[in-house]
PDB file of C-alpha atoms in Angstrom:
ATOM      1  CA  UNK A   1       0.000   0.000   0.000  1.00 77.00           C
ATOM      2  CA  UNK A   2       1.161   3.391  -1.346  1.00 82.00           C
ATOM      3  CA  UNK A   3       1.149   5.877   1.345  1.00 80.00           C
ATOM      4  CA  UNK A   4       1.150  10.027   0.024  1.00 82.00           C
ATOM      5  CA  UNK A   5       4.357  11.530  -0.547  1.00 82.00           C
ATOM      6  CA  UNK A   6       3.683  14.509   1.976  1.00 83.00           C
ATOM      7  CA  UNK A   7       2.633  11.784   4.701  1.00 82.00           C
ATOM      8  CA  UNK A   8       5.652   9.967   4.443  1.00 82.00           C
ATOM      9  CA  UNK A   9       8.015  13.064   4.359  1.00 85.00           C
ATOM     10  CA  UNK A  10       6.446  14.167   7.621  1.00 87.00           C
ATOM     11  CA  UNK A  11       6.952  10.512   9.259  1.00 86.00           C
ATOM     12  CA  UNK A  12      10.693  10.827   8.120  1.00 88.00           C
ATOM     13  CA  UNK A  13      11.038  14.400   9.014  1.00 85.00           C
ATOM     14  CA  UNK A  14       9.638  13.742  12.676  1.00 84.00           C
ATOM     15  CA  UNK A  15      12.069  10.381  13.293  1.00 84.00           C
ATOM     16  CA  UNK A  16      14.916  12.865  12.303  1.00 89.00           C
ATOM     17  CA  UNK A  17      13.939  15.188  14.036  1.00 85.00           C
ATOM     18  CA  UNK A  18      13.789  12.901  17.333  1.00 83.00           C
ATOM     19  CA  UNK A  19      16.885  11.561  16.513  1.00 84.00           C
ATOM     20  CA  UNK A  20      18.173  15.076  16.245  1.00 84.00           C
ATOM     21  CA  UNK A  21      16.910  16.148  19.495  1.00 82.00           C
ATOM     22  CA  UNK A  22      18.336  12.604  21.210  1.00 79.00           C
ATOM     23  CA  UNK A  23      21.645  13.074  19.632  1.00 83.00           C
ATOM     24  CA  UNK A  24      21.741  16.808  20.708  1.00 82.00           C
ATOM     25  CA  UNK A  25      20.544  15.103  24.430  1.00 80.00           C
ATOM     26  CA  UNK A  26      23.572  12.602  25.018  1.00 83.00           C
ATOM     27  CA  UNK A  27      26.224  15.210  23.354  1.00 84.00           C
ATOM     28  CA  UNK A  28      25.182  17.657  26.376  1.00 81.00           C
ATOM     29  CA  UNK A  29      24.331  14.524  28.853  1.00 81.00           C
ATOM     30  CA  UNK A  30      27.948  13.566  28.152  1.00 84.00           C
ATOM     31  CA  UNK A  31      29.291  17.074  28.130  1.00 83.00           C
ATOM     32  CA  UNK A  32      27.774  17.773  31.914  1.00 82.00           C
ATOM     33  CA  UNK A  33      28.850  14.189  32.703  1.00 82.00           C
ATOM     34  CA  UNK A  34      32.650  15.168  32.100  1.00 84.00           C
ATOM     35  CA  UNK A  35      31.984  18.565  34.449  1.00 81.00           C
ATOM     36  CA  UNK A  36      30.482  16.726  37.105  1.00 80.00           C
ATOM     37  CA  UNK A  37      33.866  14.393  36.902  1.00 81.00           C
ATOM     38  CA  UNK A  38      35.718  17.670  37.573  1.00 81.00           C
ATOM     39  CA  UNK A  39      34.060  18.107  40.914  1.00 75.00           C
ATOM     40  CA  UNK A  40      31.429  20.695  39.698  1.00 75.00           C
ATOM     41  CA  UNK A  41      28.676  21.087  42.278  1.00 75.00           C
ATOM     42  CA  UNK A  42      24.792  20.257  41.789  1.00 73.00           C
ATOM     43  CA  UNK A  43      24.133  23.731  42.718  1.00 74.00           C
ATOM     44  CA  UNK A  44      25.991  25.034  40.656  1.00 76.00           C
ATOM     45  CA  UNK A  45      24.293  23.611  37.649  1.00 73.00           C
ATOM     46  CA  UNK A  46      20.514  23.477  38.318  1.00 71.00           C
ATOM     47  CA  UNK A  47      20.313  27.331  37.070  1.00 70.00           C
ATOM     48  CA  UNK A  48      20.498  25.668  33.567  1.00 71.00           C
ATOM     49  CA  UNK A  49      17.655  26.300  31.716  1.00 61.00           C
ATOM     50  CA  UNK A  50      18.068  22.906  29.551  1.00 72.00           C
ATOM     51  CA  UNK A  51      18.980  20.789  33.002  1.00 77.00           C
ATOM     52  CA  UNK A  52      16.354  19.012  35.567  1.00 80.00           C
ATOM     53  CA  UNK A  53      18.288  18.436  38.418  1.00 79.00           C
ATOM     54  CA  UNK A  54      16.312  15.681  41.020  1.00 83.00           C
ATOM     55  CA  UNK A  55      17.962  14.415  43.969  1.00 83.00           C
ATOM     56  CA  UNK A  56      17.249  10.949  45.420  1.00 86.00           C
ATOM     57  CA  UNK A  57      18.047   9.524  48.447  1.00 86.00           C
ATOM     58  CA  UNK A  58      17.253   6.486  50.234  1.00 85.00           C
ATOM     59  CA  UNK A  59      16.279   4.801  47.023  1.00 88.00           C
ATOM     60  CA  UNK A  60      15.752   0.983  46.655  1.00 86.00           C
ATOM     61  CA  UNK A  61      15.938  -1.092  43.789  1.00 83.00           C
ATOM     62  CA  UNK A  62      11.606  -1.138  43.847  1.00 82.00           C
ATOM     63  CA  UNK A  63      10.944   2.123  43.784  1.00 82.00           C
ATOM     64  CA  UNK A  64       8.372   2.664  41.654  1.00 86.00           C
ATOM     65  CA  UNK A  65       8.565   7.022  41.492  1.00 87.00           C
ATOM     66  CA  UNK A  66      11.905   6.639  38.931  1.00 87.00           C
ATOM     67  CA  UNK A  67      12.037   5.751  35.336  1.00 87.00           C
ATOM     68  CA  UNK A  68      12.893   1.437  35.605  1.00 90.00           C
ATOM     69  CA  UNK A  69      16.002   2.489  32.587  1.00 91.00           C
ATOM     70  CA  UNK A  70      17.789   5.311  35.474  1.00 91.00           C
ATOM     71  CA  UNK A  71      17.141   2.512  38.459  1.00 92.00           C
ATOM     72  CA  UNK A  72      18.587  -0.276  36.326  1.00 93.00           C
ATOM     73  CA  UNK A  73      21.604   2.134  35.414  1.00 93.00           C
ATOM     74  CA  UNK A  74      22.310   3.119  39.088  1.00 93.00           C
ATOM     75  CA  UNK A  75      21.600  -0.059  40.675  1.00 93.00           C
ATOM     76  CA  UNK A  76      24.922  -1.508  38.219  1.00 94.00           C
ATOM     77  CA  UNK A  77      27.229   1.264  39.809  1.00 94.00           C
ATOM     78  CA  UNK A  78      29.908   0.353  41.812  1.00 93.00           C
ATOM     79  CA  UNK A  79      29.747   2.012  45.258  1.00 93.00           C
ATOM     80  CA  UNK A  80      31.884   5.053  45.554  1.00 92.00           C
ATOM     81  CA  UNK A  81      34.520   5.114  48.177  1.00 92.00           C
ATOM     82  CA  UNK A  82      33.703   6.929  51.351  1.00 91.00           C
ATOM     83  CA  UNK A  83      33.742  10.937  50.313  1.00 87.00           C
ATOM     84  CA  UNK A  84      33.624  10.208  46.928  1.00 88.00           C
ATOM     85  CA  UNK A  85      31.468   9.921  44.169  1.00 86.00           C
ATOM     86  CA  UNK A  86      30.490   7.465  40.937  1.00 89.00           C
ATOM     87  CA  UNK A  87      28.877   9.413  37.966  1.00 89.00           C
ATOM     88  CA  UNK A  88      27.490   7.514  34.911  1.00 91.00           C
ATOM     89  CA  UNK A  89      25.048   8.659  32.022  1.00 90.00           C
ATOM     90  CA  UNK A  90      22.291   6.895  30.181  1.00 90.00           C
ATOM     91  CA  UNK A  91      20.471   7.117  27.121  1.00 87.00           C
ATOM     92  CA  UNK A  92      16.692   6.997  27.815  1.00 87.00           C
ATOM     93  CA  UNK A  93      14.267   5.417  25.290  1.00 84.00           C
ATOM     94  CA  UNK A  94      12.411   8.562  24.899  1.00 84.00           C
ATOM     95  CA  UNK A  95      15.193  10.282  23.736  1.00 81.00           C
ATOM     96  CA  UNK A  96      16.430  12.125  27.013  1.00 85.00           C
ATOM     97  CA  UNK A  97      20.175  11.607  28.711  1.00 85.00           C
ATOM     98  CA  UNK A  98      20.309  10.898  32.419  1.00 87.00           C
ATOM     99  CA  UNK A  99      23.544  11.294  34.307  1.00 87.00           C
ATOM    100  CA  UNK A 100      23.759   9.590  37.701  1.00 89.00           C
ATOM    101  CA  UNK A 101      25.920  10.795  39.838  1.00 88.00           C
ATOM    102  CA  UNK A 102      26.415   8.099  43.453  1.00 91.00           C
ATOM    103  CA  UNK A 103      27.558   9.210  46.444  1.00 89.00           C
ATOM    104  CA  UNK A 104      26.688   6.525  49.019  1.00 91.00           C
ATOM    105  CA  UNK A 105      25.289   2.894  48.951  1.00 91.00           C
ATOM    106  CA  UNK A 106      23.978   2.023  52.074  1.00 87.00           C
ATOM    107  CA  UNK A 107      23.685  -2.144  52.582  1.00 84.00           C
ATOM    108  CA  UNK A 108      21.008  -3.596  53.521  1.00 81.00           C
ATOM    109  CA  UNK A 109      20.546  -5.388  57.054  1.00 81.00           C
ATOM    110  CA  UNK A 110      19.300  -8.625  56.521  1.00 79.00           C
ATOM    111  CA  UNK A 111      18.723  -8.603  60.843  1.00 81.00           C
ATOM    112  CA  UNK A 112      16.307  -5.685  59.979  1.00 84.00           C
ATOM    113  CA  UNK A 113      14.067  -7.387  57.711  1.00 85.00           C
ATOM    114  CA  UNK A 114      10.964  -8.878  59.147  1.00 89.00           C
ATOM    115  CA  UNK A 115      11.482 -12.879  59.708  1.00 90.00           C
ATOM    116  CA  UNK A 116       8.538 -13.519  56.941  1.00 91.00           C
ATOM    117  CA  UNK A 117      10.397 -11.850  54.456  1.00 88.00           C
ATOM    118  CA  UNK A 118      13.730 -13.027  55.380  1.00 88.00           C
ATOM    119  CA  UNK A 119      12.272 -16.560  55.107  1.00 91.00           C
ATOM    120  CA  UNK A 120      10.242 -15.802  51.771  1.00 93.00           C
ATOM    121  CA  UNK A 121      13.873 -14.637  50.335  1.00 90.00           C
ATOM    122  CA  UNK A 122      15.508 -17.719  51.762  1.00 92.00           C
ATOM    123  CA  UNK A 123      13.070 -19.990  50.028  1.00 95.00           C
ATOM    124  CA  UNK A 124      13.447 -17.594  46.638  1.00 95.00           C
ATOM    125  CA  UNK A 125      16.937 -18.043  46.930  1.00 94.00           C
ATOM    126  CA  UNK A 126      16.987 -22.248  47.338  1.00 96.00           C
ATOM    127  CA  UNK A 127      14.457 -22.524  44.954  1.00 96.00           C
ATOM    128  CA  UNK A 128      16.760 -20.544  42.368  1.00 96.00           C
ATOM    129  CA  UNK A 129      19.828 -22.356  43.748  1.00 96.00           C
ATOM    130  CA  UNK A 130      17.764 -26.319  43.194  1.00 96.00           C
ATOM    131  CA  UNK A 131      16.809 -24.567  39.766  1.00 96.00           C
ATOM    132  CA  UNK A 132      20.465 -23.953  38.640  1.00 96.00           C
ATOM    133  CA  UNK A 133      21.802 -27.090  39.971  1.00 96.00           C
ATOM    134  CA  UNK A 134      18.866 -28.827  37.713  1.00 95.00           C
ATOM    135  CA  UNK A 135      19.867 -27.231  34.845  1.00 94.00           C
ATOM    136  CA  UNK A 136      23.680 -27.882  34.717  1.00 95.00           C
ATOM    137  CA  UNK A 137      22.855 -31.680  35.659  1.00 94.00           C
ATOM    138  CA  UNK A 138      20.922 -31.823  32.766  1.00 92.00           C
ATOM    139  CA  UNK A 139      22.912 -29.808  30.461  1.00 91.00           C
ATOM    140  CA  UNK A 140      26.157 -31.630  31.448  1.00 92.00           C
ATOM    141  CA  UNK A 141      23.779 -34.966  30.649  1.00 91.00           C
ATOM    142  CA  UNK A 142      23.243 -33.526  27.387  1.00 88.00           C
ATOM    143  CA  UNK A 143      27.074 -33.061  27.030  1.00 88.00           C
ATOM    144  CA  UNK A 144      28.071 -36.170  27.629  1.00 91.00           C
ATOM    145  CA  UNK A 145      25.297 -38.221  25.673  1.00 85.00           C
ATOM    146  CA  UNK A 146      25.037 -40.885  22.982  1.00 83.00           C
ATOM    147  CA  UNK A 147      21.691 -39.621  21.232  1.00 77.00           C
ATOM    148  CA  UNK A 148      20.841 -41.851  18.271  1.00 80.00           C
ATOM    149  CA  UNK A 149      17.273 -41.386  16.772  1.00 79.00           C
ATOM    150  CA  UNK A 150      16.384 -44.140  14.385  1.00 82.00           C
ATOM    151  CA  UNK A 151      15.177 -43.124  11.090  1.00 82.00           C
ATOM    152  CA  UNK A 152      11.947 -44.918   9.886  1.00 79.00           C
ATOM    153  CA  UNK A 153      12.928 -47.106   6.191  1.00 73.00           C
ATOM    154  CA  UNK A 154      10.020 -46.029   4.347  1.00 63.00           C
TER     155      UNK A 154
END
């Protein structure tokens, strides 16, 4: 099917034009990255007209109040050394650039949690651990098997 010529030019002209505004994203995302590398403050950047600055604290991997890509991104960060800081960027599907910047990870307390949910993790946990063990039994099976599958003499 034969779509019209000015219908199709618009279509192309708005996926350039995203990929434009994307491209023009993660050149500045990665520009403000390499500042905040050099020590430059929060404060000192959130008078940017082209910047949202949002600081989060006490955030756990379930929050559900932050995009799932800028969780995912932060949660693979290694924890900064005491004082310091771990600053990453990300490409978001919608075309933004997130930078990350980590200053603490605080561990969790396994003593803290609530015995029912220590115990549901502890069953999650064997139940993933029989799971594995399954599967490389069988896959080392596989490995060192004879198969032979007769062929019918039609």
């Amino acid at each position: 099917q034969q779509h019209p010529l000015d219908d199709v030019k618009a279509r192309i002209d708005g996926t350039r034009t995203k990929q434009q505004a994307a491209q023009s994203g993660r050149e500045a995302g990665e520009a403000l990255l390499q500042e905040l590398r050099k020590d430059v403050s929060l404060d000192e950047l959130k008078g940017r007209a082209d910047l949202v600055v949002e600081k989060a604290e006490g955030v756990r991997r379930t929050a559900p109040d932050h995009p799932p890509e800028i969780m995912k991104a932060a949660f693979r960060l290694q924890k900064p050394a005491r004082g310091a800081s771990v600053e990453h960027g990300v490409a978001l599907s919608n075309g933004d650039y997130a930078v990350i910047r980590l200053t603490a990870v605080r561990d969790g307390d396994a003593k803290a949690m609530e015995k029912e949910t220590r115990t549901q993790l502890e069953r999650g946990y064997e139940n993933m651990r029989r799971s594995l063990t399954f599967s490389i039994m069988i896959e080392s099976l596989r490995t060192r098997a004879d198969i032979v599958i007769p062929q019918d003499d039609d």
